[in-house]
PDB file of C-alpha atoms in Angstrom:
ATOM      1  CA  MET A   1     -78.658  56.324-266.180  1.00 43.00           C
ATOM      2  CA  TYR A   2     -81.641  53.826-264.956  1.00 53.00           C
ATOM      3  CA  PHE A   3     -84.347  56.231-263.290  1.00 56.00           C
ATOM      4  CA  LEU A   4     -86.211  55.290-261.070  1.00 68.00           C
ATOM      5  CA  LYS A   5     -90.135  56.164-262.042  1.00 72.00           C
ATOM      6  CA  THR A   6     -92.788  56.045-258.687  1.00 71.00           C
ATOM      7  CA  VAL A   7     -96.210  54.868-259.839  1.00 67.00           C
ATOM      8  CA  ASN A   8     -99.824  54.642-257.398  1.00 68.00           C
ATOM      9  CA  ALA A   9     -96.554  53.197-254.491  1.00 84.00           C
ATOM     10  CA  VAL A  10     -95.375  51.144-257.000  1.00 94.00           C
ATOM     11  CA  SER A  11     -91.518  52.463-257.939  1.00 95.00           C
ATOM     12  CA  VAL A  12     -90.241  51.237-261.459  1.00 96.00           C
ATOM     13  CA  LYS A  13     -86.330  51.024-261.903  1.00 95.00           C
ATOM     14  CA  PRO A  14     -85.392  49.801-265.717  1.00 95.00           C
ATOM     15  CA  GLN A  15     -82.154  47.741-265.298  1.00 96.00           C
ATOM     16  CA  ALA A  16     -80.397  48.029-268.744  1.00 95.00           C
ATOM     17  CA  PRO A  17     -80.969  50.089-271.456  1.00 94.00           C
ATOM     18  CA  ALA A  18     -82.868  47.146-274.134  1.00 96.00           C
ATOM     19  CA  LEU A  19     -84.897  46.181-271.741  1.00 97.00           C
ATOM     20  CA  GLY A  20     -86.402  45.186-268.309  1.00 97.00           C
ATOM     21  CA  ALA A  21     -87.467  46.822-264.719  1.00 97.00           C
ATOM     22  CA  GLU A  22     -87.291  45.776-261.056  1.00 97.00           C
ATOM     23  CA  VAL A  23     -90.990  46.817-259.889  1.00 97.00           C
ATOM     24  CA  ASP A  24     -91.059  47.045-256.001  1.00 96.00           C
ATOM     25  CA  CYS A  25     -95.087  47.133-255.219  1.00 94.00           C
ATOM     26  CA  GLY A  26     -95.102  44.975-251.587  1.00 92.00           C
ATOM     27  CA  ASP A  27     -97.039  42.348-251.155  1.00 94.00           C
ATOM     28  CA  LEU A  28     -98.806  40.897-254.997  1.00 95.00           C
ATOM     29  CA  ARG A  29    -101.646  39.459-252.581  1.00 95.00           C
ATOM     30  CA  ALA A  30    -102.610  42.990-251.440  1.00 93.00           C
ATOM     31  CA  LEU A  31    -102.466  45.178-255.295  1.00 95.00           C
ATOM     32  CA  ASP A  32    -104.715  47.662-255.162  1.00 95.00           C
ATOM     33  CA  ALA A  33    -106.139  48.117-258.844  1.00 95.00           C
ATOM     34  CA  ALA A  34    -104.653  50.906-258.904  1.00 95.00           C
ATOM     35  CA  ALA A  35    -101.350  49.436-257.921  1.00 95.00           C
ATOM     36  CA  PHE A  36    -101.627  46.306-260.105  1.00 97.00           C
ATOM     37  CA  ALA A  37    -102.242  49.297-263.202  1.00 96.00           C
ATOM     38  CA  ALA A  38     -99.085  50.515-262.950  1.00 95.00           C
ATOM     39  CA  VAL A  39     -97.673  46.969-262.794  1.00 97.00           C
ATOM     40  CA  TYR A  40     -98.985  46.272-265.966  1.00 97.00           C
ATOM     41  CA  ARG A  41     -98.104  49.643-267.516  1.00 96.00           C
ATOM     42  CA  ALA A  42     -94.216  48.320-266.386  1.00 96.00           C
ATOM     43  CA  LEU A  43     -94.592  45.386-267.745  1.00 97.00           C
ATOM     44  CA  LEU A  44     -96.073  47.048-270.982  1.00 97.00           C
ATOM     45  CA  ASP A  45     -93.357  49.422-271.162  1.00 96.00           C
ATOM     46  CA  ASN A  46     -90.388  47.467-269.803  1.00 97.00           C
ATOM     47  CA  LEU A  47     -91.182  43.976-271.474  1.00 98.00           C
ATOM     48  CA  VAL A  48     -89.762  42.287-268.863  1.00 98.00           C
ATOM     49  CA  ILE A  49     -90.326  43.121-265.016  1.00 98.00           C
ATOM     50  CA  ARG A  50     -89.181  41.282-261.868  1.00 98.00           C
ATOM     51  CA  ILE A  51     -90.655  41.591-259.161  1.00 98.00           C
ATOM     52  CA  ARG A  52     -88.184  40.490-255.768  1.00 98.00           C
ATOM     53  CA  GLY A  53     -88.998  38.820-252.143  1.00 97.00           C
ATOM     54  CA  GLN A  54     -92.596  37.682-252.868  1.00 97.00           C
ATOM     55  CA  THR A  55     -93.674  34.215-250.424  1.00 97.00           C
ATOM     56  CA  LEU A  56     -96.854  33.001-252.643  1.00 97.00           C
ATOM     57  CA  THR A  57     -98.853  29.813-252.596  1.00 97.00           C
ATOM     58  CA  ASP A  58     -99.998  28.029-256.013  1.00 96.00           C
ATOM     59  CA  PRO A  59    -103.725  29.163-255.779  1.00 96.00           C
ATOM     60  CA  GLU A  60    -102.226  32.365-254.913  1.00 97.00           C
ATOM     61  CA  LEU A  61     -99.830  32.281-258.165  1.00 97.00           C
ATOM     62  CA  ILE A  62    -103.049  31.165-259.983  1.00 97.00           C
ATOM     63  CA  ALA A  63    -105.080  34.554-258.709  1.00 97.00           C
ATOM     64  CA  PHE A  64    -102.521  36.824-260.158  1.00 98.00           C
ATOM     65  CA  GLY A  65    -102.118  35.503-262.718  1.00 97.00           C
ATOM     66  CA  LYS A  66    -105.601  35.781-263.872  1.00 97.00           C
ATOM     67  CA  ARG A  67    -105.117  39.509-263.477  1.00 98.00           C
ATOM     68  CA  LEU A  68    -103.041  39.777-266.453  1.00 98.00           C
ATOM     69  CA  GLY A  69    -104.819  37.281-268.586  1.00 97.00           C
ATOM     70  CA  GLU A  70    -106.568  34.687-269.209  1.00 97.00           C
ATOM     71  CA  LEU A  71    -104.401  31.573-268.070  1.00 96.00           C
ATOM     72  CA  ASP A  72    -103.729  29.004-270.392  1.00 94.00           C
ATOM     73  CA  PHE A  73    -101.758  25.916-270.171  1.00 77.00           C
ATOM     74  CA  ALA A  74    -100.143  23.935-272.524  1.00 60.00           C
ATOM     75  CA  PRO A  75    -101.656  19.615-272.523  1.00 55.00           C
ATOM     76  CA  LEU A  76     -98.883  17.571-270.510  1.00 49.00           C
ATOM     77  CA  ALA A  77     -98.548  15.164-274.458  1.00 38.00           C
ATOM     78  CA  LYS A  78     -96.417  18.479-275.838  1.00 44.00           C
ATOM     79  CA  THR A  79     -94.866  20.050-273.254  1.00 45.00           C
ATOM     80  CA  GLY A  80     -93.271  16.526-272.438  1.00 45.00           C
ATOM     81  CA  LYS A  81     -92.919  13.719-270.227  1.00 48.00           C
ATOM     82  CA  GLU A  82     -94.500  15.296-266.698  1.00 49.00           C
ATOM     83  CA  ARG A  83     -95.923  13.719-263.740  1.00 51.00           C
ATOM     84  CA  ALA A  84     -99.693  15.475-263.445  1.00 58.00           C
ATOM     85  CA  ARG A  85    -100.558  18.645-262.003  1.00 64.00           C
ATOM     86  CA  PRO A  86    -102.060  19.656-259.015  1.00 78.00           C
ATOM     87  CA  HIS A  87    -103.090  22.139-260.370  1.00 85.00           C
ATOM     88  CA  PRO A  88    -102.612  22.558-264.245  1.00 86.00           C
ATOM     89  CA  GLU A  89    -102.365  25.921-264.294  1.00 92.00           C
ATOM     90  CA  ILE A  90     -99.519  26.183-262.923  1.00 93.00           C
ATOM     91  CA  ILE A  91     -96.510  24.153-265.357  1.00 90.00           C
ATOM     92  CA  VAL A  92     -93.159  23.005-263.323  1.00 90.00           C
ATOM     93  CA  VAL A  93     -90.003  24.310-263.968  1.00 87.00           C
ATOM     94  CA  SER A  94     -87.386  21.643-262.596  1.00 85.00           C
ATOM     95  CA  ASN A  95     -84.960  19.299-262.998  1.00 78.00           C
ATOM     96  CA  VAL A  96     -85.563  17.466-259.627  1.00 80.00           C
ATOM     97  CA  MET A  97     -86.493  13.461-259.736  1.00 72.00           C
ATOM     98  CA  GLU A  98     -88.661  12.080-257.273  1.00 76.00           C
ATOM     99  CA  ASN A  99     -89.216   7.996-257.078  1.00 77.00           C
ATOM    100  CA  GLY A 100     -87.327   7.876-260.162  1.00 75.00           C
ATOM    101  CA  GLU A 101     -90.071  10.606-261.912  1.00 78.00           C
ATOM    102  CA  ALA A 102     -89.338  14.359-263.420  1.00 69.00           C
ATOM    103  CA  ILE A 103     -91.250  15.889-260.860  1.00 66.00           C
ATOM    104  CA  GLY A 104     -91.673  18.839-263.761  1.00 69.00           C
ATOM    105  CA  VAL A 105     -89.959  19.742-267.706  1.00 74.00           C
ATOM    106  CA  LEU A 106     -86.661  21.181-269.313  1.00 67.00           C
ATOM    107  CA  ARG A 107     -83.843  19.538-266.687  1.00 72.00           C
ATOM    108  CA  ASP A 108     -80.812  21.566-266.372  1.00 65.00           C
ATOM    109  CA  ALA A 109     -79.339  22.080-269.831  1.00 67.00           C
ATOM    110  CA  GLU A 110     -79.247  24.979-271.794  1.00 64.00           C
ATOM    111  CA  VAL A 111     -82.818  26.534-273.246  1.00 76.00           C
ATOM    112  CA  VAL A 112     -82.295  27.562-276.412  1.00 86.00           C
ATOM    113  CA  TRP A 113     -83.108  31.286-276.908  1.00 94.00           C
ATOM    114  CA  HIS A 114     -87.469  31.358-277.861  1.00 94.00           C
ATOM    115  CA  SER A 115     -90.885  32.810-277.763  1.00 95.00           C
ATOM    116  CA  ASP A 116     -92.786  30.826-275.519  1.00 93.00           C
ATOM    117  CA  ASN A 117     -95.793  28.375-276.713  1.00 92.00           C
ATOM    118  CA  SER A 118     -94.834  30.061-280.888  1.00 95.00           C
ATOM    119  CA  TYR A 119     -95.550  26.183-281.729  1.00 93.00           C
ATOM    120  CA  ARG A 120     -99.589  27.037-281.269  1.00 93.00           C
ATOM    121  CA  ASP A 121    -102.122  28.804-283.535  1.00 95.00           C
ATOM    122  CA  ARG A 122    -102.341  31.363-280.730  1.00 96.00           C
ATOM    123  CA  PRO A 123     -99.136  32.150-278.743  1.00 97.00           C
ATOM    124  CA  LEU A 124     -99.278  33.217-275.338  1.00 97.00           C
ATOM    125  CA  SER A 125     -99.606  37.241-274.356  1.00 98.00           C
ATOM    126  CA  TYR A 126     -97.794  36.778-270.816  1.00 98.00           C
ATOM    127  CA  SER A 127     -95.682  33.641-269.162  1.00 97.00           C
ATOM    128  CA  ALA A 128     -94.653  34.434-265.417  1.00 98.00           C
ATOM    129  CA  LEU A 129     -91.385  32.413-262.917  1.00 97.00           C
ATOM    130  CA  TYR A 130     -91.378  32.058-259.459  1.00 98.00           C
ATOM    131  CA  ALA A 131     -88.849  30.869-257.885  1.00 97.00           C
ATOM    132  CA  LEU A 132     -89.348  28.205-255.567  1.00 97.00           C
ATOM    133  CA  GLU A 133     -85.765  27.159-255.210  1.00 95.00           C
ATOM    134  CA  VAL A 134     -82.645  28.089-257.239  1.00 94.00           C
ATOM    135  CA  PRO A 135     -78.987  26.653-257.711  1.00 92.00           C
ATOM    136  CA  PRO A 136     -75.387  28.707-256.690  1.00 92.00           C
ATOM    137  CA  ALA A 137     -74.812  29.525-259.801  1.00 90.00           C
ATOM    138  CA  GLY A 138     -75.405  29.316-263.647  1.00 88.00           C
ATOM    139  CA  GLY A 139     -79.698  28.516-264.360  1.00 90.00           C
ATOM    140  CA  ASN A 140     -79.713  32.449-265.535  1.00 93.00           C
ATOM    141  CA  THR A 141     -82.853  34.118-267.720  1.00 96.00           C
ATOM    142  CA  GLY A 142     -81.723  36.064-270.455  1.00 97.00           C
ATOM    143  CA  PHE A 143     -83.922  38.249-272.070  1.00 98.00           C
ATOM    144  CA  ALA A 144     -83.786  40.199-275.880  1.00 98.00           C
ATOM    145  CA  ASN A 145     -86.105  42.761-276.800  1.00 97.00           C
ATOM    146  CA  MET A 146     -87.190  42.240-280.264  1.00 97.00           C
ATOM    147  CA  TYR A 147     -88.899  46.170-280.994  1.00 97.00           C
ATOM    148  CA  LEU A 148     -85.217  47.005-280.359  1.00 96.00           C
ATOM    149  CA  ALA A 149     -84.517  44.200-283.265  1.00 97.00           C
ATOM    150  CA  LEU A 150     -86.971  44.679-285.868  1.00 97.00           C
ATOM    151  CA  GLN A 151     -85.592  48.720-285.650  1.00 95.00           C
ATOM    152  CA  THR A 152     -81.898  48.408-286.184  1.00 96.00           C
ATOM    153  CA  LEU A 153     -82.768  46.167-288.821  1.00 97.00           C
ATOM    154  CA  ASP A 154     -80.264  45.985-291.912  1.00 97.00           C
ATOM    155  CA  PRO A 155     -83.408  47.420-294.654  1.00 97.00           C
ATOM    156  CA  ALA A 156     -81.554  44.978-297.276  1.00 97.00           C
ATOM    157  CA  LEU A 157     -82.723  41.995-294.893  1.00 98.00           C
ATOM    158  CA  ARG A 158     -85.391  44.132-293.601  1.00 97.00           C
ATOM    159  CA  ARG A 159     -86.935  43.431-297.315  1.00 97.00           C
ATOM    160  CA  ARG A 160     -85.958  39.889-297.528  1.00 98.00           C
ATOM    161  CA  ILE A 161     -88.034  39.659-295.002  1.00 98.00           C
ATOM    162  CA  GLU A 162     -91.668  42.121-296.159  1.00 96.00           C
ATOM    163  CA  GLY A 163     -94.837  39.894-296.492  1.00 96.00           C
ATOM    164  CA  ARG A 164     -93.139  36.771-295.305  1.00 98.00           C
ATOM    165  CA  THR A 165     -94.734  33.607-292.722  1.00 98.00           C
ATOM    166  CA  LEU A 166     -92.512  31.544-290.775  1.00 98.00           C
ATOM    167  CA  LYS A 167     -93.119  27.738-289.975  1.00 96.00           C
ATOM    168  CA  HIS A 168     -92.384  27.445-286.024  1.00 95.00           C
ATOM    169  CA  ASP A 169     -92.090  23.704-285.070  1.00 89.00           C
ATOM    170  CA  MET A 170     -93.677  21.948-282.813  1.00 86.00           C
ATOM    171  CA  THR A 171     -92.001  18.525-282.352  1.00 83.00           C
ATOM    172  CA  TYR A 172     -89.215  19.542-279.802  1.00 76.00           C
ATOM    173  CA  ASN A 173     -89.320  22.029-277.319  1.00 72.00           C
ATOM    174  CA  SER A 174     -87.007  24.107-275.705  1.00 65.00           C
ATOM    175  CA  ALA A 175     -84.352  22.262-274.508  1.00 65.00           C
ATOM    176  CA  GLY A 176     -84.559  19.767-277.548  1.00 68.00           C
ATOM    177  CA  ASP A 177     -86.853  17.391-275.800  1.00 73.00           C
ATOM    178  CA  LEU A 178     -88.682  15.565-278.051  1.00 76.00           C
ATOM    179  CA  ARG A 179     -92.647  16.384-277.568  1.00 77.00           C
ATOM    180  CA  GLU A 180     -94.626  12.974-277.224  1.00 77.00           C
ATOM    181  CA  GLY A 181     -96.188  11.419-280.001  1.00 77.00           C
ATOM    182  CA  PHE A 182     -94.632  13.213-282.275  1.00 80.00           C
ATOM    183  CA  LYS A 183     -91.580  11.707-284.900  1.00 82.00           C
ATOM    184  CA  PRO A 184     -88.128  13.535-285.621  1.00 81.00           C
ATOM    185  CA  VAL A 185     -88.275  15.685-289.573  1.00 81.00           C
ATOM    186  CA  SER A 186     -85.411  15.383-291.804  1.00 79.00           C
ATOM    187  CA  ASP A 187     -86.810  18.484-293.395  1.00 85.00           C
ATOM    188  CA  VAL A 188     -87.706  21.093-291.954  1.00 87.00           C
ATOM    189  CA  ARG A 189     -90.660  21.619-294.919  1.00 90.00           C
ATOM    190  CA  ASP A 190     -91.919  18.023-293.888  1.00 84.00           C
ATOM    191  CA  ALA A 191     -92.034  19.843-289.844  1.00 86.00           C
ATOM    192  CA  PRO A 192     -95.633  20.222-288.363  1.00 85.00           C
ATOM    193  CA  GLY A 193     -96.880  23.680-286.424  1.00 90.00           C
ATOM    194  CA  PRO A 194     -98.430  26.798-287.542  1.00 96.00           C
ATOM    195  CA  SER A 195     -96.475  28.778-289.695  1.00 98.00           C
ATOM    196  CA  HIS A 196     -96.660  32.653-288.459  1.00 98.00           C
ATOM    197  CA  PRO A 197     -95.452  36.657-289.503  1.00 99.00           C
ATOM    198  CA  ILE A 198     -91.776  37.673-289.108  1.00 99.00           C
ATOM    199  CA  ILE A 199     -93.006  40.717-288.797  1.00 98.00           C
ATOM    200  CA  ARG A 200     -96.148  41.217-286.234  1.00 98.00           C
ATOM    201  CA  THR A 201     -97.566  43.993-284.724  1.00 98.00           C
ATOM    202  CA  HIS A 202     -98.304  43.966-280.931  1.00 98.00           C
ATOM    203  CA  PRO A 203    -101.642  44.812-280.384  1.00 97.00           C
ATOM    204  CA  GLU A 204    -101.770  46.628-276.839  1.00 97.00           C
ATOM    205  CA  THR A 205     -98.853  48.838-278.200  1.00 96.00           C
ATOM    206  CA  GLY A 206     -99.133  48.858-281.379  1.00 96.00           C
ATOM    207  CA  CYS A 207     -95.643  48.523-282.172  1.00 97.00           C
ATOM    208  CA  ASN A 208     -94.160  45.995-284.064  1.00 98.00           C
ATOM    209  CA  ALA A 209     -91.721  43.343-283.148  1.00 98.00           C
ATOM    210  CA  LEU A 210     -89.469  40.267-285.020  1.00 98.00           C
ATOM    211  CA  TYR A 211     -91.639  37.237-284.379  1.00 98.00           C
ATOM    212  CA  LEU A 212     -88.824  34.074-284.693  1.00 98.00           C
ATOM    213  CA  GLY A 213     -90.030  31.959-281.976  1.00 94.00           C
ATOM    214  CA  ARG A 214     -87.291  29.215-281.896  1.00 87.00           C
ATOM    215  CA  ARG A 215     -84.187  28.598-284.528  1.00 83.00           C
ATOM    216  CA  PRO A 216     -84.189  24.453-284.339  1.00 84.00           C
ATOM    217  CA  ASN A 217     -86.121  23.518-287.483  1.00 88.00           C
ATOM    218  CA  ALA A 218     -87.988  26.348-288.873  1.00 93.00           C
ATOM    219  CA  TYR A 219     -88.144  27.158-292.235  1.00 95.00           C
ATOM    220  CA  ILE A 220     -89.492  30.473-293.999  1.00 98.00           C
ATOM    221  CA  ASN A 221     -92.391  29.213-296.545  1.00 98.00           C
ATOM    222  CA  GLY A 222     -91.924  29.868-300.236  1.00 97.00           C
ATOM    223  CA  LEU A 223     -88.203  29.584-300.171  1.00 98.00           C
ATOM    224  CA  SER A 224     -85.847  26.680-300.692  1.00 97.00           C
ATOM    225  CA  VAL A 225     -84.168  25.090-297.208  1.00 96.00           C
ATOM    226  CA  ALA A 226     -80.911  26.549-297.786  1.00 97.00           C
ATOM    227  CA  GLU A 227     -82.406  30.204-298.412  1.00 98.00           C
ATOM    228  CA  SER A 228     -84.218  30.043-295.542  1.00 98.00           C
ATOM    229  CA  GLU A 229     -81.524  28.550-293.692  1.00 96.00           C
ATOM    230  CA  GLU A 230     -79.115  31.543-294.226  1.00 98.00           C
ATOM    231  CA  LEU A 231     -82.234  34.105-293.799  1.00 98.00           C
ATOM    232  CA  LEU A 232     -82.919  32.426-290.285  1.00 97.00           C
ATOM    233  CA  ASP A 233     -79.084  32.674-289.541  1.00 97.00           C
ATOM    234  CA  ALA A 234     -78.842  36.590-289.821  1.00 98.00           C
ATOM    235  CA  LEU A 235     -81.888  37.479-288.339  1.00 98.00           C
ATOM    236  CA  TRP A 236     -80.745  35.470-285.721  1.00 97.00           C
ATOM    237  CA  ALA A 237     -77.307  36.348-285.356  1.00 97.00           C
ATOM    238  CA  HIS A 238     -78.748  39.700-285.442  1.00 98.00           C
ATOM    239  CA  ALA A 239     -81.952  38.886-283.209  1.00 98.00           C
ATOM    240  CA  THR A 240     -79.620  37.772-279.904  1.00 97.00           C
ATOM    241  CA  ARG A 241     -76.780  41.142-280.264  1.00 97.00           C
ATOM    242  CA  GLU A 242     -76.062  41.686-276.159  1.00 96.00           C
ATOM    243  CA  LYS A 243     -76.936  45.177-277.028  1.00 95.00           C
ATOM    244  CA  PHE A 244     -80.445  44.100-277.367  1.00 96.00           C
ATOM    245  CA  THR A 245     -80.530  41.738-273.732  1.00 97.00           C
ATOM    246  CA  TRP A 246     -81.129  41.903-269.990  1.00 97.00           C
ATOM    247  CA  HIS A 247     -80.013  38.725-268.296  1.00 97.00           C
ATOM    248  CA  HIS A 248     -81.838  38.051-264.876  1.00 97.00           C
ATOM    249  CA  GLU A 249     -80.209  35.872-261.830  1.00 96.00           C
ATOM    250  CA  TRP A 250     -82.339  33.877-259.957  1.00 97.00           C
ATOM    251  CA  GLN A 251     -83.252  34.358-256.208  1.00 97.00           C
ATOM    252  CA  VAL A 252     -86.190  32.446-254.202  1.00 98.00           C
ATOM    253  CA  GLY A 253     -89.000  34.700-254.508  1.00 98.00           C
ATOM    254  CA  ASP A 254     -88.472  36.288-257.725  1.00 98.00           C
ATOM    255  CA  LEU A 255     -91.499  36.530-260.081  1.00 98.00           C
ATOM    256  CA  LEU A 256     -90.144  37.251-263.632  1.00 98.00           C
ATOM    257  CA  ILE A 257     -93.027  38.242-266.224  1.00 99.00           C
ATOM    258  CA  TRP A 258     -92.794  38.928-269.767  1.00 98.00           C
ATOM    259  CA  ASP A 259     -94.194  39.643-273.347  1.00 98.00           C
ATOM    260  CA  ASN A 260     -93.225  36.916-275.458  1.00 98.00           C
ATOM    261  CA  ARG A 261     -95.305  39.042-278.510  1.00 98.00           C
ATOM    262  CA  CYS A 262     -92.055  41.551-278.317  1.00 98.00           C
ATOM    263  CA  VAL A 263     -89.544  39.503-276.281  1.00 98.00           C
ATOM    264  CA  MET A 264     -87.397  35.671-276.611  1.00 98.00           C
ATOM    265  CA  HIS A 265     -85.507  34.333-273.832  1.00 96.00           C
ATOM    266  CA  HIS A 266     -83.113  31.317-272.700  1.00 94.00           C
ATOM    267  CA  ARG A 267     -82.009  30.088-269.924  1.00 90.00           C
ATOM    268  CA  ASP A 268     -78.518  29.190-268.942  1.00 89.00           C
ATOM    269  CA  PRO A 269     -77.567  25.647-268.082  1.00 86.00           C
ATOM    270  CA  PHE A 270     -77.111  24.735-264.623  1.00 80.00           C
ATOM    271  CA  ASP A 271     -74.603  21.828-262.335  1.00 82.00           C
ATOM    272  CA  GLY A 272     -77.623  19.242-262.253  1.00 80.00           C
ATOM    273  CA  GLY A 273     -75.934  18.045-258.820  1.00 86.00           C
ATOM    274  CA  TYR A 274     -78.721  21.352-256.986  1.00 86.00           C
ATOM    275  CA  ARG A 275     -82.261  21.300-257.191  1.00 89.00           C
ATOM    276  CA  ARG A 276     -84.056  24.146-259.209  1.00 89.00           C
ATOM    277  CA  VAL A 277     -87.547  24.346-259.150  1.00 92.00           C
ATOM    278  CA  MET A 278     -89.954  26.597-260.808  1.00 93.00           C
ATOM    279  CA  HIS A 279     -93.625  27.354-260.750  1.00 95.00           C
ATOM    280  CA  ARG A 280     -94.572  28.516-264.865  1.00 95.00           C
ATOM    281  CA  ILE A 281     -98.085  30.763-265.347  1.00 96.00           C
ATOM    282  CA  GLN A 282     -99.108  31.537-269.073  1.00 96.00           C
ATOM    283  CA  CYS A 283    -102.138  33.798-270.099  1.00 98.00           C
ATOM    284  CA  ALA A 284    -103.327  32.929-274.145  1.00 97.00           C
ATOM    285  CA  GLY A 285    -102.497  35.343-276.526  1.00 97.00           C
ATOM    286  CA  ASP A 286    -103.955  35.999-280.001  1.00 97.00           C
ATOM    287  CA  VAL A 287    -103.425  35.256-283.790  1.00 98.00           C
ATOM    288  CA  PRO A 288    -100.034  36.976-284.726  1.00 98.00           C
ATOM    289  CA  ALA A 289    -100.519  39.486-287.354  1.00 98.00           C
ATOM    290  CA  LEU A 290     -99.060  42.329-288.974  1.00 97.00           C
ATOM    291  CA  ARG A 291    -101.301  44.879-288.944  1.00 95.00           C
ATOM    292  CA  SER A 292    -102.069  48.148-290.654  1.00 93.00           C
ATOM    293  CA  GLY A 293    -101.082  51.025-288.738  1.00 91.00           C
ATOM    294  CA  GLY A 294     -98.557  48.943-286.435  1.00 94.00           C
ATOM    295  CA  ARG A 295     -95.673  51.389-285.908  1.00 94.00           C
ATOM    296  CA  GLU A 296     -91.854  50.965-284.962  1.00 89.00           C
ATOM    297  CA  GLY A 297     -90.307  53.136-282.310  1.00 81.00           C
ATOM    298  CA  HIS A 298     -91.584  51.385-278.849  1.00 82.00           C
ATOM    299  CA  PRO A 299     -89.994  54.189-276.049  1.00 74.00           C
ATOM    300  CA  ARG A 300     -88.357  51.381-274.796  1.00 73.00           C
ATOM    301  CA  ALA A 301     -86.543  50.467-278.431  1.00 62.00           C
ATOM    302  CA  ALA A 302     -86.146  54.408-278.724  1.00 57.00           C
ATOM    303  CA  VAL A 303     -84.619  54.980-275.569  1.00 56.00           C
ATOM    304  CA  ALA A 304     -81.813  51.905-276.082  1.00 54.00           C
ATOM    305  CA  ALA A 305     -81.284  52.759-279.891  1.00 54.00           C
TER     306      ALA A 305
END
């Protein structure tokens, strides 16, 4: 049973045992400091929040994003082919073509489980996706709770990843497209990208979470390729179990905000004959680290375990 909680005229209704909440806060453009603080608290507590019925212009979306944190955007060369953006803070996620040119990224294919921009030295903290056009079916977005994935990890498997780091591949995006300026690699050990701890501490909640980034071309440093692949397969099979997830069905006017430091997400495929247009903003994060004093048992993980 999910209970409705109201703080400073902001109501929060959890959507699944593992994570996710619908937040009713009225017009985002009119949030005072107390109401915004309640929205932000809901995000930390529920890992991903859905705010429906918004009618935001691009400058208004940007202004709201700045309240979440310092805005960050991936250079065009790192996101694949995309035309110049009138608002560089906004990344267009779309399958639409105009005059033979893609207006955005990620097309209509399935997008694999991942954490946004884990291939960077300082991955993102928050991502927010705003729906302008949605297909009648498909294209749903699923989220998985990495606090809970770590908390329920088999002890023997946990011991195998203690103190280890994972190399995060830069060559492909999450739709499987080769990024401009990169070449395919035949050995995952040669893939370019930073290494981050497999277990990281969330800098705001103080809780530890599994941090896997994205499966293709990932490599656990210090292991043979075969050992790394076997261990990663086991970790991914565990981390994406249905009990850890919540799946969102999009409506026009939806704004979804999620915390990349403790959440992975993926997108279902959809019929490319229908238009899907989303505008994304994202906030800069910190260098992933396992901190002294990091703990397990985030409240939402405890509820779902």
